[in-house]
Structures are given as structure tokens and as C-alpha cells.
XYZ file of C-alpha atoms in Angstrom:
434
model
C 3.362 1.314 -1.359
C 3.717 1.716 0.727
C 2.155 -0.113 -0.457
C 4.657 3.235 3.021
C 4.246 0.095 -3.262
C 3.010 1.015 -1.687
C 1.938 2.386 5.128
C 0.973 -0.507 1.544
C 1.129 -0.209 2.770
C 0.143 0.199 1.982
C 3.185 -0.078 -0.007
C 6.416 0.921 1.399
C 9.649 0.224 0.907
C 11.663 -1.730 2.836
C 14.206 -0.354 4.863
C 15.840 -1.205 7.876
C 18.839 -3.230 6.859
C 22.290 -4.349 8.657
C 24.331 -2.708 5.932
C 23.732 1.276 6.856
C 26.243 2.070 3.630
C 23.362 0.646 1.694
C 20.677 3.783 2.089
C 17.443 4.610 1.261
C 18.976 5.971 -1.920
C 20.062 2.491 -3.014
C 16.078 0.332 -2.129
C 14.320 2.903 -3.523
C 16.203 2.668 -7.057
C 15.504 -0.813 -6.890
C 12.333 -0.654 -7.397
C 12.096 1.469 -9.976
C 14.628 -0.440 -11.626
C 16.503 2.694 -13.389
C 19.916 1.721 -12.013
C 20.533 -1.848 -13.386
C 24.359 -1.452 -11.288
C 22.647 -0.889 -7.929
C 23.736 -4.277 -5.709
C 22.288 -5.491 -2.611
C 24.520 -6.573 0.269
C 23.052 -9.592 1.375
C 23.747 -9.128 5.312
C 20.516 -8.773 6.959
C 18.511 -11.244 9.808
C 15.862 -12.799 9.899
C 14.800 -10.632 12.296
C 14.851 -7.515 10.621
C 13.926 -9.080 7.313
C 10.763 -9.518 9.195
C 9.995 -6.417 10.343
C 10.513 -5.249 6.714
C 8.567 -7.450 6.185
C 5.772 -6.430 8.947
C 6.617 -2.636 7.360
C 5.875 -2.792 3.859
C 2.040 -4.916 4.520
C 1.456 -3.419 7.459
C -0.582 0.263 5.895
C -3.940 2.922 5.275
C -5.118 -0.669 4.641
C -5.788 -0.492 8.447
C -8.160 1.787 9.064
C -10.587 0.826 6.218
C -10.998 -2.785 6.402
C -13.619 -2.441 9.559
C -15.853 -0.746 6.552
C -15.266 -3.332 4.186
C -16.367 -5.521 6.254
C -19.268 -3.929 7.663
C -19.335 -3.538 3.290
C -20.336 -7.051 2.694
C -20.957 -8.087 5.818
C -19.171 -11.362 8.293
C -19.234 -13.923 4.954
C -16.802 -11.286 3.091
C -14.191 -12.212 6.142
C -14.113 -15.887 3.640
C -13.137 -14.097 1.138
C -10.481 -11.313 3.330
C -8.214 -14.964 4.654
C -8.457 -16.078 0.654
C -7.399 -13.155 -0.748
C -4.393 -13.114 2.093
C -3.904 -17.018 1.042
C -4.078 -16.226 -2.551
C -1.295 -13.287 -1.544
C 0.782 -15.775 0.072
C 0.832 -17.589 -2.683
C 1.532 -15.824 -5.655
C 4.235 -14.076 -3.393
C 6.139 -17.136 -2.473
C 6.255 -17.939 -6.056
C 8.086 -14.600 -6.260
C 10.861 -16.405 -4.386
C 11.116 -18.631 -6.877
C 11.501 -16.554 -9.938
C 14.281 -14.793 -8.197
C 15.610 -18.403 -8.226
C 15.608 -18.965 -11.689
C 17.363 -16.733 -12.107
C 20.571 -15.119 -10.183
C 20.164 -11.781 -12.240
C 17.037 -11.432 -10.546
C 17.152 -8.208 -8.687
C 13.630 -6.536 -9.066
C 9.928 -6.711 -9.635
C 10.194 -4.663 -13.140
C 13.331 -7.796 -13.208
C 11.604 -10.360 -13.585
C 8.504 -8.790 -15.437
C 11.341 -7.848 -17.982
C 12.543 -12.176 -17.575
C 8.971 -13.432 -18.418
C 8.099 -11.132 -21.123
C 11.353 -8.433 -22.670
C 11.450 -4.954 -22.258
C 7.473 -5.131 -22.101
C 7.234 -6.910 -18.954
C 10.010 -3.816 -17.205
C 7.147 -1.580 -19.158
C 4.011 -3.512 -17.668
C 5.284 -3.950 -14.619
C 6.663 -0.082 -13.389
C 3.793 1.376 -14.801
C 1.530 -0.694 -12.345
C 3.861 -0.065 -9.469
C 3.756 3.789 -10.195
C 0.406 4.316 -10.862
C -0.286 2.182 -7.819
C 2.573 5.101 -5.761
C 0.826 8.229 -6.918
C -3.443 6.832 -6.269
C -1.452 6.032 -2.879
C -0.235 9.285 -1.991
C -2.732 10.883 -3.040
C -4.874 8.655 -0.999
C -3.004 10.365 2.158
C -3.629 13.805 1.498
C -6.972 12.157 1.445
C -7.176 10.571 4.548
C -5.472 14.032 5.802
C -8.089 15.771 5.367
C -10.997 13.524 6.646
C -9.166 13.032 9.723
C -7.688 17.443 10.133
C -11.368 18.035 9.945
C -13.196 15.724 12.005
C -10.870 17.175 15.014
C -10.790 20.949 13.765
C -14.769 21.235 11.705
C -14.898 24.488 10.251
C -16.363 26.737 7.225
C -12.613 26.733 5.734
C -12.207 30.193 3.639
C -11.897 32.231 1.097
C -9.010 32.635 -1.733
C -9.664 36.046 -4.595
C -13.737 35.090 -4.323
C -12.989 31.583 -4.383
C -13.859 29.753 -1.455
C -12.470 26.245 -0.133
C -13.900 23.760 2.097
C -12.538 22.403 5.472
C -11.395 19.302 4.337
C -9.970 20.452 1.173
C -8.558 23.205 3.316
C -6.326 20.523 5.025
C -5.203 19.110 2.205
C -3.787 22.371 0.842
C -2.474 22.547 4.460
C -0.959 19.371 4.368
C 0.278 19.612 0.575
C 2.402 22.915 1.757
C 3.922 21.452 4.652
C 4.660 17.776 2.632
C 6.541 19.512 -0.554
C 9.881 19.602 0.956
C 10.064 16.059 1.743
C 10.166 15.301 -1.844
C 13.129 17.884 -2.275
C 15.200 16.444 0.187
C 17.811 13.926 -1.309
C 18.874 12.334 1.935
C 15.132 10.216 2.303
C 17.275 8.470 5.597
C 15.221 10.846 7.859
C 11.653 10.210 6.766
C 12.998 5.803 6.114
C 13.075 5.777 9.738
C 10.200 7.468 10.988
C 8.448 5.834 7.991
C 9.521 2.026 9.601
C 7.480 3.213 12.307
C 4.967 1.496 9.978
C 4.100 -1.221 11.379
C 4.380 0.542 15.953
C 2.022 2.217 14.220
C -0.165 -0.072 12.929
C -0.304 -1.740 16.817
C -1.002 1.343 18.420
C -3.595 1.966 16.553
C -5.254 -1.103 16.855
C -4.553 -0.972 20.726
C -6.243 2.749 20.686
C -9.007 1.605 18.984
C -9.854 -1.584 20.936
C -9.483 0.524 24.170
C -12.162 3.025 23.435
C -14.066 0.038 22.339
C -13.521 -1.393 26.005
C -12.785 1.120 28.734
C -14.509 4.300 27.133
C -17.525 4.016 26.932
C -18.814 3.283 23.012
C -18.891 -1.243 23.449
C -18.480 -3.957 21.122
C -22.377 -4.366 20.779
C -23.159 -4.107 17.049
C -24.561 -7.481 15.638
C -23.567 -6.241 11.412
C -25.618 -7.868 8.456
C -24.292 -11.849 8.114
C -23.832 -10.686 4.238
C -24.615 -8.478 1.707
C -23.845 -9.547 -1.704
C -24.419 -5.738 -2.989
C -20.622 -4.958 -0.808
C -18.674 -7.518 -1.890
C -16.890 -5.708 -4.595
C -16.137 -3.485 -2.842
C -15.153 -5.810 0.643
C -12.835 -7.268 -1.945
C -11.526 -4.748 -3.447
C -10.119 -3.047 0.116
C -9.259 -6.884 1.547
C -6.577 -7.086 -1.439
C -5.798 -3.311 -0.677
C -4.336 -4.836 1.857
C -1.751 -7.113 0.566
C -0.301 -4.496 -2.814
C 3.763 -5.392 -0.768
C 5.028 -7.568 -3.477
C 6.961 -5.622 -5.231
C 9.523 -5.543 -2.192
C 9.761 -8.859 -1.711
C 12.402 -9.345 -4.538
C 14.855 -6.080 -1.998
C 13.435 -7.935 0.666
C 15.177 -11.531 -0.949
C 18.456 -10.302 -2.733
C 18.527 -8.021 1.145
C 18.990 -11.654 3.029
C 21.340 -13.287 4.803
C 19.762 -16.848 4.062
C 17.295 -17.227 1.317
C 16.299 -20.025 1.792
C 14.614 -18.404 5.012
C 11.828 -16.079 3.145
C 9.495 -18.436 2.822
C 9.653 -18.544 6.068
C 9.199 -14.840 6.211
C 6.487 -14.376 3.846
C 4.574 -16.831 6.343
C 5.143 -15.173 9.455
C 4.758 -11.601 8.145
C 1.416 -12.514 6.211
C -0.628 -14.278 9.361
C 0.748 -11.570 12.089
C -0.364 -8.622 9.648
C -3.596 -10.917 8.709
C -4.448 -11.852 12.421
C -4.630 -7.343 12.855
C -5.832 -6.486 9.740
C -8.836 -9.749 10.667
C -9.128 -7.860 14.763
C -9.023 -4.849 13.399
C -12.743 -5.372 10.723
C -13.556 -7.091 13.185
C -13.612 -4.781 16.287
C -13.666 -1.881 14.403
C -17.101 -3.823 12.992
C -18.707 -5.032 16.507
C -18.301 -1.331 17.705
C -19.631 0.991 15.083
C -21.583 -1.822 12.964
C -23.212 -1.003 9.463
C -22.162 2.434 9.916
C -18.619 2.827 9.913
C -17.324 5.013 8.160
C -14.531 4.736 5.690
C -11.143 5.297 8.534
C -13.006 3.891 11.817
C -10.743 7.184 12.899
C -13.752 9.240 11.890
C -15.525 7.001 13.812
C -14.221 7.557 17.413
C -14.540 10.426 20.586
C -12.619 13.180 19.844
C -12.593 13.536 23.239
C -11.137 10.407 23.941
C -7.632 10.484 24.655
C -6.913 6.798 23.045
C -8.969 7.980 20.735
C -6.531 11.046 20.059
C -3.715 9.264 20.193
C -5.753 7.022 17.350
C -6.085 9.773 15.009
C -2.698 11.224 15.702
C -0.664 8.243 15.235
C -2.289 8.187 11.351
C -1.584 11.382 10.174
C 1.716 11.957 11.279
C 2.884 8.302 9.310
C 1.761 9.144 5.823
C 3.565 12.547 6.115
C 6.718 10.791 6.709
C 5.249 7.730 3.888
C 4.071 11.110 0.755
C 7.965 11.041 0.166
C 9.444 7.605 -0.263
C 6.007 7.210 -2.634
C 6.982 9.639 -4.806
C 10.516 9.581 -4.590
C 10.955 6.189 -7.068
C 8.471 8.253 -9.831
C 10.769 10.752 -9.205
C 13.429 8.980 -10.212
C 12.055 7.765 -12.820
C 11.498 10.630 -14.347
C 14.652 11.844 -14.477
C 16.074 8.697 -16.195
C 14.113 8.916 -18.801
C 15.178 11.820 -19.919
C 18.754 12.617 -19.719
C 18.920 15.430 -21.898
C 19.006 17.581 -18.780
C 22.263 17.964 -17.130
C 20.972 19.895 -14.016
C 19.478 16.141 -12.436
C 18.130 18.135 -9.084
C 16.651 20.885 -10.556
C 14.649 18.785 -12.702
C 14.055 16.633 -9.691
C 12.283 19.290 -8.440
C 10.206 20.505 -10.934
C 8.606 17.338 -10.605
C 8.060 16.934 -6.663
C 6.400 19.685 -8.014
C 4.382 18.641 -10.504
C 3.090 15.881 -8.494
C 2.234 16.902 -4.749
C 0.123 19.449 -7.436
C -1.404 17.632 -9.170
C -2.029 14.542 -6.625
C -3.384 17.802 -4.470
C -6.091 18.107 -7.694
C -6.499 14.148 -7.721
C -7.881 14.866 -3.264
C -9.928 17.256 -4.285
C -12.003 16.136 -7.077
C -12.006 12.007 -5.858
C -12.573 13.576 -2.716
C -13.264 9.470 -0.882
C -10.773 7.770 0.056
C -12.745 4.046 0.397
C -14.039 4.016 -3.887
C -10.516 5.840 -3.797
C -8.279 3.007 -1.798
C -10.499 0.627 -3.441
C -10.035 1.260 -7.227
C -6.455 1.197 -6.572
C -6.976 -2.350 -4.216
C -9.447 -3.574 -6.740
C -7.126 -2.621 -10.473
C -3.934 -2.100 -9.410
C -3.121 -4.476 -6.464
C -4.399 -7.161 -7.452
C -3.163 -6.616 -10.451
C 0.363 -6.400 -8.927
C 0.668 -8.902 -5.915
C -1.576 -11.451 -7.901
C -1.847 -11.698 -11.337
C 1.816 -10.700 -12.407
C 3.917 -12.997 -10.571
C 1.561 -15.791 -11.174
C 2.027 -14.704 -14.869
C 5.719 -14.247 -14.846
C 5.586 -17.915 -12.752
C 4.269 -19.658 -15.480
C 6.826 -17.649 -18.120
C 10.090 -18.755 -16.157
C 8.860 -22.183 -15.050
C 7.764 -23.334 -17.930
C 5.409 -25.766 -15.456
C 2.671 -23.531 -18.749
C 3.735 -26.485 -21.283
C 2.262 -29.340 -18.901
C -1.158 -29.564 -16.884
C -0.247 -30.702 -13.552
C -1.616 -29.559 -10.367
C 0.658 -26.599 -9.310
C -0.097 -24.807 -12.927
C -4.094 -25.599 -11.825
C -4.000 -23.831 -8.545
C -1.666 -21.068 -10.857
C -4.140 -21.447 -12.965
C -6.994 -20.401 -10.026
C -5.738 -17.933 -8.667
C -5.189 -16.094 -11.759
C -8.650 -16.803 -11.877
C -9.505 -15.124 -8.923
C -7.523 -12.503 -9.411
C -8.272 -10.754 -13.170
C -12.217 -11.903 -11.473
C -11.504 -9.223 -8.763
C -10.309 -6.557 -10.701
C -12.878 -6.449 -12.927
C -15.754 -6.754 -11.104
C -14.188 -4.643 -7.605
C -12.562 -2.289 -10.690
C -16.059 -1.647 -12.557
C -18.036 -0.867 -9.118
C -15.164 1.284 -7.258
C -15.698 3.558 -10.789
C -18.827 3.845 -10.596
C -19.012 4.432 -6.526
C -17.018 7.584 -8.041
C -18.561 8.508 -10.894
C -22.227 8.025 -8.577
C -20.412 10.361 -5.957
C -19.155 13.365 -8.127
C -22.467 13.647 -9.373
C -24.514 13.778 -5.622
């Protein structure tokens, strides 16, 4: 998502195409894979495909990665680069899967080509669950940062006291609600496509705060914290959850043989950006850095406010893009409803309300994103591409170096999923009891 799959976001949709008539709606249909007749015009240049790839990989993970490094210690950067390499390799495997069958156009198509209808269903469930939880994470992020800017005691309605953070979550939800009713999301799509610029602005503003606004880079940190390694791994994985978008990028590209170079370039640039944010943020605030680095910034400084306001704008624009594939999938699953627009409005309202409930009940951004990273991002971005490639290519029948490499990548993904999911769920339960 954004992610805009998920900024990555989290799982983000590729929104900039040279064929402007193709529009966002066809892109969303491709992602959800409920409209097999939808096609993508293969006219996107290498440059614009790179931009789309960067937009898909640039997400809210950049805010939590200093916390991830602080949780795991300096040596956990080895795990970060290992996960980045595995995610790049699995992205290349997606390209190979699509080369085996020209009818494959979407991520669920790969699951169906490998494992039939069950494969399509599993891939779709993982995608939509990730989109939904990332959208709930957006609300938590907005509430935390708005409360940091405007701390208050909240308000009371009908004898029910609503705290400061919770009140901001509700206010943001009301602001977002009309956007999920829009059928033409072209305007929001271009705002969302500014994710690359937003990530660059946030990184620059935070570095400026450290260098010129009195914070400095004086914290030493710890070499390694074994107890925090599972959380660090999960948050690192959350940064690379854009794989469901890659098939759409591939099919839209004019020169498809260059797609491997696109992936390599995008992963290198984003990995350098993520690593820079992690290192600078850890040096600025040390082990006390919060789950979102914007919460540590001195709100009286201009550079800090630029970073915070940039952080606030993107999720509002991207929320509708996250939930629209889910809305369309539900609508197509109930063809008996003749008034699809009215049915879509009801589904949109239900999704917003339910995600508000999740954000209020589990207001722990790092823990929720850690769960998404461990259970969903690793599954969608590492395990599923590897398993599908094994089945589609048939290399599982032979024992060679490629088979070993794929098997090692799968085992690593499974280990991160099990350990990270257990730790994240345990952390959420502990926080709920406090």
C-alpha cells in the first residue's frame, strides 16, 4: 500500500502513467484483480516507471525506521540490508513469473497461475488485509502527530470522555470520509503520487533539525539489543511492502526488459533513504526515539513543523486509495446489488468506522505496523513470490543453486513472520493491559 499495498507505503498504487486515459480506476481494478478485462497500455517510460516504483516503496515506514534501529541496535542494520536484498530478489522473481505467462497482469493472477483459485484467494486476502491495517495505521499516525502539535484534554459527549489523541482520530476520520465516496480519485492520485517528494522533504527537514536547530547528532546508541531484534525485523520488512504493485508497473512499461533495472534502482535509492533516516534519527534521539520520529521533533522549529505537516498531509490523501480496492472487491462480490454506487457508499462508511475502532482500540503505531510488517508484508513481498516462482518455473523438481537460494529466502521469510508476529501480538496485548 500504499503499500501509497500498500506511502508502502506502505502499499502505494502506481499512479503516474503516460497514458492519462487509463486513469486511477483501471489501476485499482488491476490491483484487486476483479476485472480481468482491464488492460494496461504498455507506454510508460523507464523514468516514469522508476518514479512509480519509488512512490510505491516510499511510505510511512520512513517515520518508524529510527525506532526500529533503536529497538534492535546498530548491528540490526545488517538485518535491514538482508531484508532489503531479499525483497529485491523476490521482486525480480515476480518479473520472471510474469515472463512465463503473458496472461498474468496482476498480483492475484500470479497466485492463480501457481496454485489455482485458492492461490488467487490467499493472495487477495493478504493484500486487502494489509491495505486495511495500513489505513488504520494512518489514523493512529494522524492522531499522534496532531496531539503532539495541539495537546489537549479532549472533550465529553453524552457522558463519554474522549481523550486528546482519540478526538483527533475521530476528526481526521470525518475529514477522510468524503474522500472514500469519490468515484474519480484522479486528483487524490496525484497528491498521493507526491509520496517520493514527501519522503525527501521529511528526511531533509529532520536532518536540518539535527544539524542547525540545536538537536545535534550526539547519541551513541547500543551495539545490539537482542530482545528488540524481532520488532526491528518486522518494521524493516514493513518498509518493503510494495510487491503487489509490481505486476502493474511491469505491464505498463514500454520496454519490459528494463524492469529489472527499474527495481534495482528503486530499491537502492529507497534503501539509502531509509538507512539515512534510521542512522540520523538514532544519532539525534538515541534509544529514546519514539515510534514516529516526528513526535520527537521540537514543534517550535520551522523545519520540524515542515516535517510534521508533510507527514500529516499524505495519509489523508492516501487513505481513499488504500480502501478503494477493498470497496470495489466487496461490490463485485455482491452482484445482486443493482445500485453499486449506494452500496459502495455504505461499504466506505463501514470501512472508515471499523478502521477508527481499530485505531482507538489498538493505538500503538509501532506495534500495529510491526504486525503488518511481520505477518503481511513478509508474506506478500517475500514468501508468496518465492513460492509462486517455484511452482510456475518448476525448479522445485531439481536441486540447483537457484533452488537453494529461493529456499533460503523462503525460510528467512517464514522465520521473520513467525518470530515477528508472535512478538508484535505479545507487545499489543501487553500494551492493552497497561
